Coordinates of N, CA and C in Angstrom, one line a residue:
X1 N 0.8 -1.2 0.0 CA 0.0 0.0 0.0 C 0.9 1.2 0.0
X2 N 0.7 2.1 -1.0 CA 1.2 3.1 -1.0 C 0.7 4.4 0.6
X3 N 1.9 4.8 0.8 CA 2.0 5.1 2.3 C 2.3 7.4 2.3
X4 N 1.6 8.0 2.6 CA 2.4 9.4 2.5 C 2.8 9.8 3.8
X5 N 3.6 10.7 4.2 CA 4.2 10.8 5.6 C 3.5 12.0 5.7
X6 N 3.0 11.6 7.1 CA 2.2 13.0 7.7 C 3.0 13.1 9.1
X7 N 3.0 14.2 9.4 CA 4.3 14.7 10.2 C 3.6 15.2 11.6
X8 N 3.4 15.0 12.9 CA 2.7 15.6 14.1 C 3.7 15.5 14.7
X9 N 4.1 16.5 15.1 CA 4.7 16.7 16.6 C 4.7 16.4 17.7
X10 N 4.9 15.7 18.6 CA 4.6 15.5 20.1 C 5.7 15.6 20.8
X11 N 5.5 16.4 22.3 CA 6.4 16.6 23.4 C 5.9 14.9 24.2
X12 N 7.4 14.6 23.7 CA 7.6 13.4 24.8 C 8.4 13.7 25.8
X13 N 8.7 12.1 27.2 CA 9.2 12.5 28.2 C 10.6 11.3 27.5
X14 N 11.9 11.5 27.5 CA 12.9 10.5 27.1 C 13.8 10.9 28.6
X15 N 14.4 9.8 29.2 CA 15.2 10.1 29.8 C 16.5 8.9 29.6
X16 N 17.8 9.4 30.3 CA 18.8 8.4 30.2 C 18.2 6.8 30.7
X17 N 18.4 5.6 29.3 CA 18.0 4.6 30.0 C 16.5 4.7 30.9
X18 N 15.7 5.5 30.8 CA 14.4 5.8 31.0 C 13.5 5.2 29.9
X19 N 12.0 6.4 29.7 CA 11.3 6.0 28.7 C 10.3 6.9 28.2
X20 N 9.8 7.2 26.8 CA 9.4 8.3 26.6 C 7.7 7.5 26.3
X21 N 6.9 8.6 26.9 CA 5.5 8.5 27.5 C 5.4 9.7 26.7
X22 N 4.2 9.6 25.1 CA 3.6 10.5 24.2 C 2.4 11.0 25.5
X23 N 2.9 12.9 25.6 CA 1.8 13.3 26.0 C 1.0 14.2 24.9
X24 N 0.9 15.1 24.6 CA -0.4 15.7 23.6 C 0.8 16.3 22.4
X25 N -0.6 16.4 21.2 CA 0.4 16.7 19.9 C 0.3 18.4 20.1
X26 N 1.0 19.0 19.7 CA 1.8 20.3 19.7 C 1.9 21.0 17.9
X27 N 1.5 20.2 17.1 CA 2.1 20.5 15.6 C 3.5 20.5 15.4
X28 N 3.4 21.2 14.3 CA 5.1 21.2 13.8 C 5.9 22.4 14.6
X29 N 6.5 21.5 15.6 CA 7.8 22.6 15.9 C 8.5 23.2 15.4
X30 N 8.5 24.5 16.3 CA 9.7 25.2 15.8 C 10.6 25.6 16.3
X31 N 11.8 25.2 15.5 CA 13.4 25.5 16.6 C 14.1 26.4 15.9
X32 N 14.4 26.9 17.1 CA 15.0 28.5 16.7 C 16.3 28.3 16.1
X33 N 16.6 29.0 15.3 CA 18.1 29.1 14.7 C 19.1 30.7 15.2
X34 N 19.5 30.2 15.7 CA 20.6 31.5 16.0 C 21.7 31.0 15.8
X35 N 22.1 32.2 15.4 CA 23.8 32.5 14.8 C 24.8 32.9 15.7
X36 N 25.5 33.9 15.6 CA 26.8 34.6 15.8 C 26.0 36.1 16.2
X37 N 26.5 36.7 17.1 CA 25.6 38.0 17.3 C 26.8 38.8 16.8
X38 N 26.4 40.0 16.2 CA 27.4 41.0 16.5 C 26.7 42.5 16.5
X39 N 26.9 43.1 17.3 CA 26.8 44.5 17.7 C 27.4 45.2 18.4
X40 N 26.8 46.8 18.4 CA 27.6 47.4 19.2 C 28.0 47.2 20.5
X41 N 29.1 47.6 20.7 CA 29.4 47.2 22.4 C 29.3 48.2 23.2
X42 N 29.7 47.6 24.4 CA 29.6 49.0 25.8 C 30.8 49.6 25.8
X43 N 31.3 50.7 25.8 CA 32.1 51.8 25.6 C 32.6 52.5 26.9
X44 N 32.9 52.3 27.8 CA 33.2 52.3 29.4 C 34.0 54.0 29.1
X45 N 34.5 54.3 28.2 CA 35.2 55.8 28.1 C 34.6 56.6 27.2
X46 N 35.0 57.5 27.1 CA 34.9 58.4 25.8 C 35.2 58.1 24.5
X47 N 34.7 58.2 23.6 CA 35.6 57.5 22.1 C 34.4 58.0 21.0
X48 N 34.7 58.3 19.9 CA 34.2 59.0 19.3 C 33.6 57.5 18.1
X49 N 34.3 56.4 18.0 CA 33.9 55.0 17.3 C 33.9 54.3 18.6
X50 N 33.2 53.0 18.0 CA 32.8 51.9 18.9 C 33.1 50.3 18.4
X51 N 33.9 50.3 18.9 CA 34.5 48.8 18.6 C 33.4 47.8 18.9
X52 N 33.3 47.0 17.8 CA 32.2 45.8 18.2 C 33.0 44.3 18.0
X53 N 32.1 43.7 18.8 CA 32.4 42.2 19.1 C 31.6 41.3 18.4
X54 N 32.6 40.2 17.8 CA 31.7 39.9 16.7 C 31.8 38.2 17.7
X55 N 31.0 38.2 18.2 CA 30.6 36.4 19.2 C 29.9 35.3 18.1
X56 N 30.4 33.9 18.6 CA 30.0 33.3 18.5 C 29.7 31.8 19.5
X57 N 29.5 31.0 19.9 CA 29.0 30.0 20.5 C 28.6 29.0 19.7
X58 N 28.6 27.5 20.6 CA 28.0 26.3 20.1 C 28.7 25.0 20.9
X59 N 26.7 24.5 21.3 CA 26.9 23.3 21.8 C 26.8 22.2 21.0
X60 N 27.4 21.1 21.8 CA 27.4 19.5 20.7 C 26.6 18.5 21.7
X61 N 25.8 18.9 21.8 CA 24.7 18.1 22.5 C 24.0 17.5 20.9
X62 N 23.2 16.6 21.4 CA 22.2 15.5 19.7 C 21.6 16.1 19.1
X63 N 21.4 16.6 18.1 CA 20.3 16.7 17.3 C 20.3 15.8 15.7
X64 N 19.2 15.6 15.3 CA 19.1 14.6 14.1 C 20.1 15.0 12.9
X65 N 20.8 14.3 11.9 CA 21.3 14.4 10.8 C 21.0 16.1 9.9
X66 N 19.9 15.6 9.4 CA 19.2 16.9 9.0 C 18.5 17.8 9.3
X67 N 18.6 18.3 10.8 CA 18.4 19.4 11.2 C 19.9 20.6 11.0
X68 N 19.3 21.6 10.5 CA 20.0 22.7 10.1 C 20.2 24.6 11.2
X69 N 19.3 24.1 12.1 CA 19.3 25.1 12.7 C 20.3 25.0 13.9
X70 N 19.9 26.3 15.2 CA 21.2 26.5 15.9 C 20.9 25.4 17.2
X71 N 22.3 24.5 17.5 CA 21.5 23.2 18.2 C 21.7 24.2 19.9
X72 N 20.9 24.1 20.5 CA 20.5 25.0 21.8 C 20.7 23.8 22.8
X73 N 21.6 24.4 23.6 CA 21.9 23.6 24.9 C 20.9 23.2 26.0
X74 N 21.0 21.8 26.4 CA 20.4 21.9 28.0 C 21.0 21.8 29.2
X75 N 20.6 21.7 30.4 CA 21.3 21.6 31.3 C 22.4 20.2 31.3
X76 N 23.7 21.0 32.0 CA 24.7 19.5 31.3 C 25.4 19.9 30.3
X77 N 25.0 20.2 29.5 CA 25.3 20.5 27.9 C 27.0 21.6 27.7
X78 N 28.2 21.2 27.5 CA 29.2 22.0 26.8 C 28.9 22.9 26.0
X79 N 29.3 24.0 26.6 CA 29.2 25.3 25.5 C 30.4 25.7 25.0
X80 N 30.8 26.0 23.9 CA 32.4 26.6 23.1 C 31.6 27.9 22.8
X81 N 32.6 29.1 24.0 CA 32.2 30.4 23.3 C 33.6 30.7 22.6
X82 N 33.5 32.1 21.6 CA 34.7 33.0 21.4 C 34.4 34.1 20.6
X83 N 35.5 35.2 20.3 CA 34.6 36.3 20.3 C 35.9 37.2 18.8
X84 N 35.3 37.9 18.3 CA 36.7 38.6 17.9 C 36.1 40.0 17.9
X85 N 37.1 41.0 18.0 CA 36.9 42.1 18.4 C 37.4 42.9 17.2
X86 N 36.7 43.7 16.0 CA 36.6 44.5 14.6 C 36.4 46.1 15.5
X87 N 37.2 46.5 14.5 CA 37.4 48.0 15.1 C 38.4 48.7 13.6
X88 N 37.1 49.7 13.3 CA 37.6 50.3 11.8 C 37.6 49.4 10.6
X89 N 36.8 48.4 10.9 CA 36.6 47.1 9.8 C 37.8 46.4 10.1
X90 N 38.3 46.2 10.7 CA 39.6 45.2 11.0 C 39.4 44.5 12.6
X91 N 39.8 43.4 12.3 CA 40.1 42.0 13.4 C 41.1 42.6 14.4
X92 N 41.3 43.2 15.3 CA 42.0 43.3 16.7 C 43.1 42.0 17.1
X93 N 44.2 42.7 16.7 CA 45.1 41.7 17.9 C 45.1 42.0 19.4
X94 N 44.1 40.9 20.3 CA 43.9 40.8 21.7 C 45.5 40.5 22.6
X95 N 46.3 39.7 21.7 CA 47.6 39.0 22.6 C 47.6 39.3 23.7
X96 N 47.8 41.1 24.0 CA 48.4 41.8 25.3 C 47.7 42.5 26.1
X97 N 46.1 42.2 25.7 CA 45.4 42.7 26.4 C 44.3 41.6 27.4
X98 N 44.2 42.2 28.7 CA 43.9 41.3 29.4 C 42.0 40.6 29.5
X99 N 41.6 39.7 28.9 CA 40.7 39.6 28.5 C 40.0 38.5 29.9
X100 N 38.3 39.2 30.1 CA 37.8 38.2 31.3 C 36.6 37.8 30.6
X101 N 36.2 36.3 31.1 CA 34.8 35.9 30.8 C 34.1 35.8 32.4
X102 N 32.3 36.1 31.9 CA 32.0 36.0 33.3 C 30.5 34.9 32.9
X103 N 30.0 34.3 33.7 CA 28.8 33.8 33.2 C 27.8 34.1 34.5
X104 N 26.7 34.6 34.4 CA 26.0 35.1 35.2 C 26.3 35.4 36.5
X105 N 27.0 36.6 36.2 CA 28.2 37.6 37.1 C 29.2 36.5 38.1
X106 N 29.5 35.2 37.3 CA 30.5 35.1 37.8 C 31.7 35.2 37.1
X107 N 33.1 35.2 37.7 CA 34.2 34.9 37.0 C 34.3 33.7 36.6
X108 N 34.7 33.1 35.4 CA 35.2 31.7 34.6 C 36.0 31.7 34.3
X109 N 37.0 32.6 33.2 CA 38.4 33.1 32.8 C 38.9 33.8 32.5
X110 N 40.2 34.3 33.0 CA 40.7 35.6 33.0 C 42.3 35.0 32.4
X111 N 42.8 35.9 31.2 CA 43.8 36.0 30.3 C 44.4 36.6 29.5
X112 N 45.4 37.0 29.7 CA 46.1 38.1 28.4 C 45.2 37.5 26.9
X113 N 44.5 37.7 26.3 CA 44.4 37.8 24.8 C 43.6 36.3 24.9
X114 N 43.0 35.8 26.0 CA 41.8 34.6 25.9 C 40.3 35.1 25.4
X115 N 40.5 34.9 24.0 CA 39.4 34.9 23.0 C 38.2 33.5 22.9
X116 N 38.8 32.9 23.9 CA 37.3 31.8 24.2 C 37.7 31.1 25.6
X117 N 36.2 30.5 25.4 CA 36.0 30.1 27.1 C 35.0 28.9 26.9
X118 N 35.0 27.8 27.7 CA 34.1 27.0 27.5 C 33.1 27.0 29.5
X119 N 32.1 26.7 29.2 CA 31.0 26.7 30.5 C 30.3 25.3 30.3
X120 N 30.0 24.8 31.5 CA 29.1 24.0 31.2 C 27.3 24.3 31.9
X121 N 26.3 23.8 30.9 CA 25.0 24.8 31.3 C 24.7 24.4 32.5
X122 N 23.8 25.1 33.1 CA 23.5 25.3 34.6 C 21.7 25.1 34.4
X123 N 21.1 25.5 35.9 CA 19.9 25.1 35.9 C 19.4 26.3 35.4
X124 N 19.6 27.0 35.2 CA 18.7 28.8 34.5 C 18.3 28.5 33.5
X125 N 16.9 29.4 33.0 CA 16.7 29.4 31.5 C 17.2 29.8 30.7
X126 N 18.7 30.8 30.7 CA 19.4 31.4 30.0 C 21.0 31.7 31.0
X127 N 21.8 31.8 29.6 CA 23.1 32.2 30.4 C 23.2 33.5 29.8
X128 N 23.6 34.5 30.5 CA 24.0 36.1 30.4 C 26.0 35.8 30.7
X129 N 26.1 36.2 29.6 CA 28.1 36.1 29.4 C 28.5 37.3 29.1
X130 N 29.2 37.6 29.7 CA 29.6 38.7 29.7 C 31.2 38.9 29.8
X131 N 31.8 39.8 28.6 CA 33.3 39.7 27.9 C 33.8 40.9 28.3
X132 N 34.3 41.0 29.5 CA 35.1 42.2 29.7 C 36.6 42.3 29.2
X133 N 37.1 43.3 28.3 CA 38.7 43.8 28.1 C 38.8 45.4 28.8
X134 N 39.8 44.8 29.9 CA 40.5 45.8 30.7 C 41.1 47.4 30.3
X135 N 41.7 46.9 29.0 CA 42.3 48.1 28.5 C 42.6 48.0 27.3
X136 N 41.8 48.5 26.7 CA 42.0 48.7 24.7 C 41.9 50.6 24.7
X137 N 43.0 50.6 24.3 CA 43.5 52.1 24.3 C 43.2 52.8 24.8
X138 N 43.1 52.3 26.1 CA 42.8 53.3 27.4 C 41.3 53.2 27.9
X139 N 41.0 52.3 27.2 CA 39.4 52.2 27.9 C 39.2 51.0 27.9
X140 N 38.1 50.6 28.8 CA 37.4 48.8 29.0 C 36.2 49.0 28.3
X141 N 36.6 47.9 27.3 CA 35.0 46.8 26.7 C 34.5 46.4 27.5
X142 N 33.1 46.4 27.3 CA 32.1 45.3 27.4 C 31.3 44.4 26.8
X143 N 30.9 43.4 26.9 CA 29.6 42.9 25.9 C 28.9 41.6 26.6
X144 N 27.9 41.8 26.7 CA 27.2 41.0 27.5 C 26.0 40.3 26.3
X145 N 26.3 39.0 26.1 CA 24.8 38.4 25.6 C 24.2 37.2 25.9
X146 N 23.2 36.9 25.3 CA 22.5 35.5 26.5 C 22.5 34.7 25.3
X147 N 22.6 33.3 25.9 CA 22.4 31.8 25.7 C 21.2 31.4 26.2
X148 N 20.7 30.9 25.0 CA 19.2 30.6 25.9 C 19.5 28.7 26.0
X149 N 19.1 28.5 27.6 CA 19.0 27.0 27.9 C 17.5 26.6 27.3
X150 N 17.5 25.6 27.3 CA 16.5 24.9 26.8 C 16.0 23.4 27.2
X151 N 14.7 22.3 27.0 CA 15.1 21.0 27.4 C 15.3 20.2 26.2
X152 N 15.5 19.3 26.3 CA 15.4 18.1 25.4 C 14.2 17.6 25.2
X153 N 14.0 17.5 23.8 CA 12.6 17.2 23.1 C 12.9 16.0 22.1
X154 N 11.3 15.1 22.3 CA 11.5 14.2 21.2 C 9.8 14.6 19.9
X155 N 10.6 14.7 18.6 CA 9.6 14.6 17.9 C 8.7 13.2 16.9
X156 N 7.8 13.1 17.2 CA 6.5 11.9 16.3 C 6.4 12.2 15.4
X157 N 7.2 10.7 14.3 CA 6.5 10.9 12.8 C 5.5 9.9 12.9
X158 N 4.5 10.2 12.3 CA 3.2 9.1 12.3 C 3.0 9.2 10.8
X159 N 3.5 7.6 10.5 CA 3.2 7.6 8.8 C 1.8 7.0 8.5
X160 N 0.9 7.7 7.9 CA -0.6 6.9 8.1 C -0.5 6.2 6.1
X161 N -1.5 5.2 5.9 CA -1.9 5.0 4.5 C -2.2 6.4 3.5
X162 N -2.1 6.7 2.7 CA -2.8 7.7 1.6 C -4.4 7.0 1.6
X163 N -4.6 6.4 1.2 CA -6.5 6.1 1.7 C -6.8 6.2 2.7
X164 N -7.5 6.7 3.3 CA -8.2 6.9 4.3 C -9.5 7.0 4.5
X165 N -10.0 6.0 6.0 CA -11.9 6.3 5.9 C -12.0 7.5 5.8
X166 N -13.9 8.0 6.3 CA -13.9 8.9 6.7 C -13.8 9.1 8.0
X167 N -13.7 8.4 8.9 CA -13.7 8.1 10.4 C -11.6 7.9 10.3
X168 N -10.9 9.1 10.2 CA -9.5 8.2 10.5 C -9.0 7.8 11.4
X169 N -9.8 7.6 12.6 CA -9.7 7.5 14.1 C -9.8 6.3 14.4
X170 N -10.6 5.5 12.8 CA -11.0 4.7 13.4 C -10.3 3.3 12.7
X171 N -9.2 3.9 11.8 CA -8.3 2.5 11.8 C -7.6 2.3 12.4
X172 N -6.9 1.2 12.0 CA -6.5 0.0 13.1 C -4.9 0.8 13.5
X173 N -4.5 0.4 14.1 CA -2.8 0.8 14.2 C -1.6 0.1 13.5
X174 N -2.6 -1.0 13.3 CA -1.7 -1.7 12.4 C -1.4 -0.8 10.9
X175 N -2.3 0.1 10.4 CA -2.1 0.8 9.2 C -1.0 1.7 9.6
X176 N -0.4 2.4 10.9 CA 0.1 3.5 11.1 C 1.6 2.9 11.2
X177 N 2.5 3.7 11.6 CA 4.2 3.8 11.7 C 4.5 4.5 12.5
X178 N 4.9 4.9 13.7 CA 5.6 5.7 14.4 C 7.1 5.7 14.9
X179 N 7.8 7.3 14.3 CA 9.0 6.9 14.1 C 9.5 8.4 15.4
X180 N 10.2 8.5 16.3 CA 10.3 9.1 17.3 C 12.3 9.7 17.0
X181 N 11.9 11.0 17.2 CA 13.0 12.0 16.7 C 13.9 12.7 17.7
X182 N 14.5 12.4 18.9 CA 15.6 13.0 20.1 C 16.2 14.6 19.7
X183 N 15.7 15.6 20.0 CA 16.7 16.8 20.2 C 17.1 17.0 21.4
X184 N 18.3 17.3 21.0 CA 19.2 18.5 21.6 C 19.3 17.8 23.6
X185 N 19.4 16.1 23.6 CA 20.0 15.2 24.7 C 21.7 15.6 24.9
X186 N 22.0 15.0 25.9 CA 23.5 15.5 25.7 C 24.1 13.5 25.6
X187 N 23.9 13.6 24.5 CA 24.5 12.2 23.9 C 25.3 12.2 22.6
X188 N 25.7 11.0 22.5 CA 26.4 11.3 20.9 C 25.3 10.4 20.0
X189 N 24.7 9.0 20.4 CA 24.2 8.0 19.9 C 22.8 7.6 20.9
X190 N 22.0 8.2 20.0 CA 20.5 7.6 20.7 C 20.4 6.1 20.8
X191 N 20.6 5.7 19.5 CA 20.3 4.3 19.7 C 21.1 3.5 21.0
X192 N 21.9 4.0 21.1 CA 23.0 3.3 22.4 C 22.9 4.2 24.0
X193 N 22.5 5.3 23.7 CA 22.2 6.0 25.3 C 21.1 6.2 25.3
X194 N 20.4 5.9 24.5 CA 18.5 6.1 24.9 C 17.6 4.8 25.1
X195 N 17.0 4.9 26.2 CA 16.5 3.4 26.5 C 14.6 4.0 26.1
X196 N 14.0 3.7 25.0 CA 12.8 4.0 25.0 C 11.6 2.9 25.2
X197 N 10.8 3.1 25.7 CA 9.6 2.7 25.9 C 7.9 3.0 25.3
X198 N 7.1 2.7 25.0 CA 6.0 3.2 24.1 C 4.5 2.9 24.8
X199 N 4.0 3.8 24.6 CA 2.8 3.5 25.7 C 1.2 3.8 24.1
X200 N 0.6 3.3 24.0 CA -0.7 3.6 23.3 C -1.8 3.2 24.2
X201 N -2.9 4.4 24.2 CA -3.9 4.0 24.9 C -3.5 3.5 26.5
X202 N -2.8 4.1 27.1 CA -1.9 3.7 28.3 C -1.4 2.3 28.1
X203 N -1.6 1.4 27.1 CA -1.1 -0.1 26.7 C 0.8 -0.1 26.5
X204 N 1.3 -0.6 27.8 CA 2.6 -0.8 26.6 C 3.0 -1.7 25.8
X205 N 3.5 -0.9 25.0 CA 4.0 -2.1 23.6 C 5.7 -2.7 23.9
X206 N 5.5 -4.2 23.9 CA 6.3 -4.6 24.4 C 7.7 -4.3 23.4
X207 N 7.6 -4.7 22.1 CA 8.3 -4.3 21.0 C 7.8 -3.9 19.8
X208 N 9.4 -3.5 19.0 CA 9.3 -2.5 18.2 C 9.7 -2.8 17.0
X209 N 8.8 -2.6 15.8 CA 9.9 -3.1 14.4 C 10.1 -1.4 13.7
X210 N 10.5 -2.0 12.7 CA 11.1 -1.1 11.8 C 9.9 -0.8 10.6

């Protein structure tokens, strides 16, 4: 039988060696894509130009093959920040100047010319990082921007037949497919750190084919 893929979304619960319990459909998610920020910065002196910071970040927590967007950390989760500092359209040599990271007002690293820093995420719904340089020609940068934390989500493909009654409620399950999609866990391999379980109609299903 010719088969078309219809795509529903559901927030499930997955945990390590746990099990993920479909609770209500949600539609098609949507995951944010962010980049690299760059704007103006804080200017702590007088200066008639404003040197900006051109940041970037990125976590390696899971997300599927073909997802394209920005993969957003959860708690647990490795973050690689680093930053470069353009002033008059040109890249800044940091070497000799003493460069701090803070993550929600704390200190993390302090270095002559340390242009990255790595954090691991915390329980907040965002991190606020903040890049202080002590002294670039007589005055201190700033730049402060947030990381948004996030959880780990699994998404439901449910492949139904191209025929359909008029009642589609009311075929069997044996017509359907459900195929379950892990973002943004802090794993490298679902199939080997994810222990899932499947509940229909509160019934569990003992196993699972392909």
């Amino acid at each position: 039988m010719t088969k078309s893929k219809k795509i529903i979304g559901l927030i499930g619960r997955i945990g390590l060696m746990g099990r993920i319990e479909l609770i209500r459909p949600i539609g098609l998610i949507g995951l944010i894509g962010l980049i690299g920020l760059i704007s103006p910065v804080r200017f702590l002196a007088n200066a008639q130009t404003a040197p900006q910071f051109l940041i970037s970040w990125k976590s390696n927590n899971y997300v599927p093959a073909d997802y394209s967007g920005k993969i957003l950390p959860i708690r647990g989760s490795k973050i690689e920040m680093g930053f470069d500092l353009i002033d008059k359209g040109k890249i800044i040599n940091l070497s000799n100047s003493e460069i701090s990271w803070y993550a929600n007002g704390e200190l993390i690293a302090r270095a002559n010319g340390l242009k990255t820093a790595n954090i691991t995420a915390g329980n907040r719904s965002d991190l606020a990082v903040r890049i202080s340089i002590s002294d670039y020609q007589g005055a201190e940068l700033e730049k402060t921007f947030i990381i948004p934390i996030t959880n780990p989500e699994a998404v439901l493909d449910i492949h139904a037949p191209t025929k359909i009654t008029n009642n589609q409620f009311g075929l069997g399950l044996s017509n359907h497919r459900f195929e379950v999609h892990p973002f943004f866990f802090n794993i490298a391999d679902p199939l080997n750190e994810l222990s899932l379980s499947w509940k229909i109609n509160n019934n569990q299903i003992k196993e699972a084919t392909d």
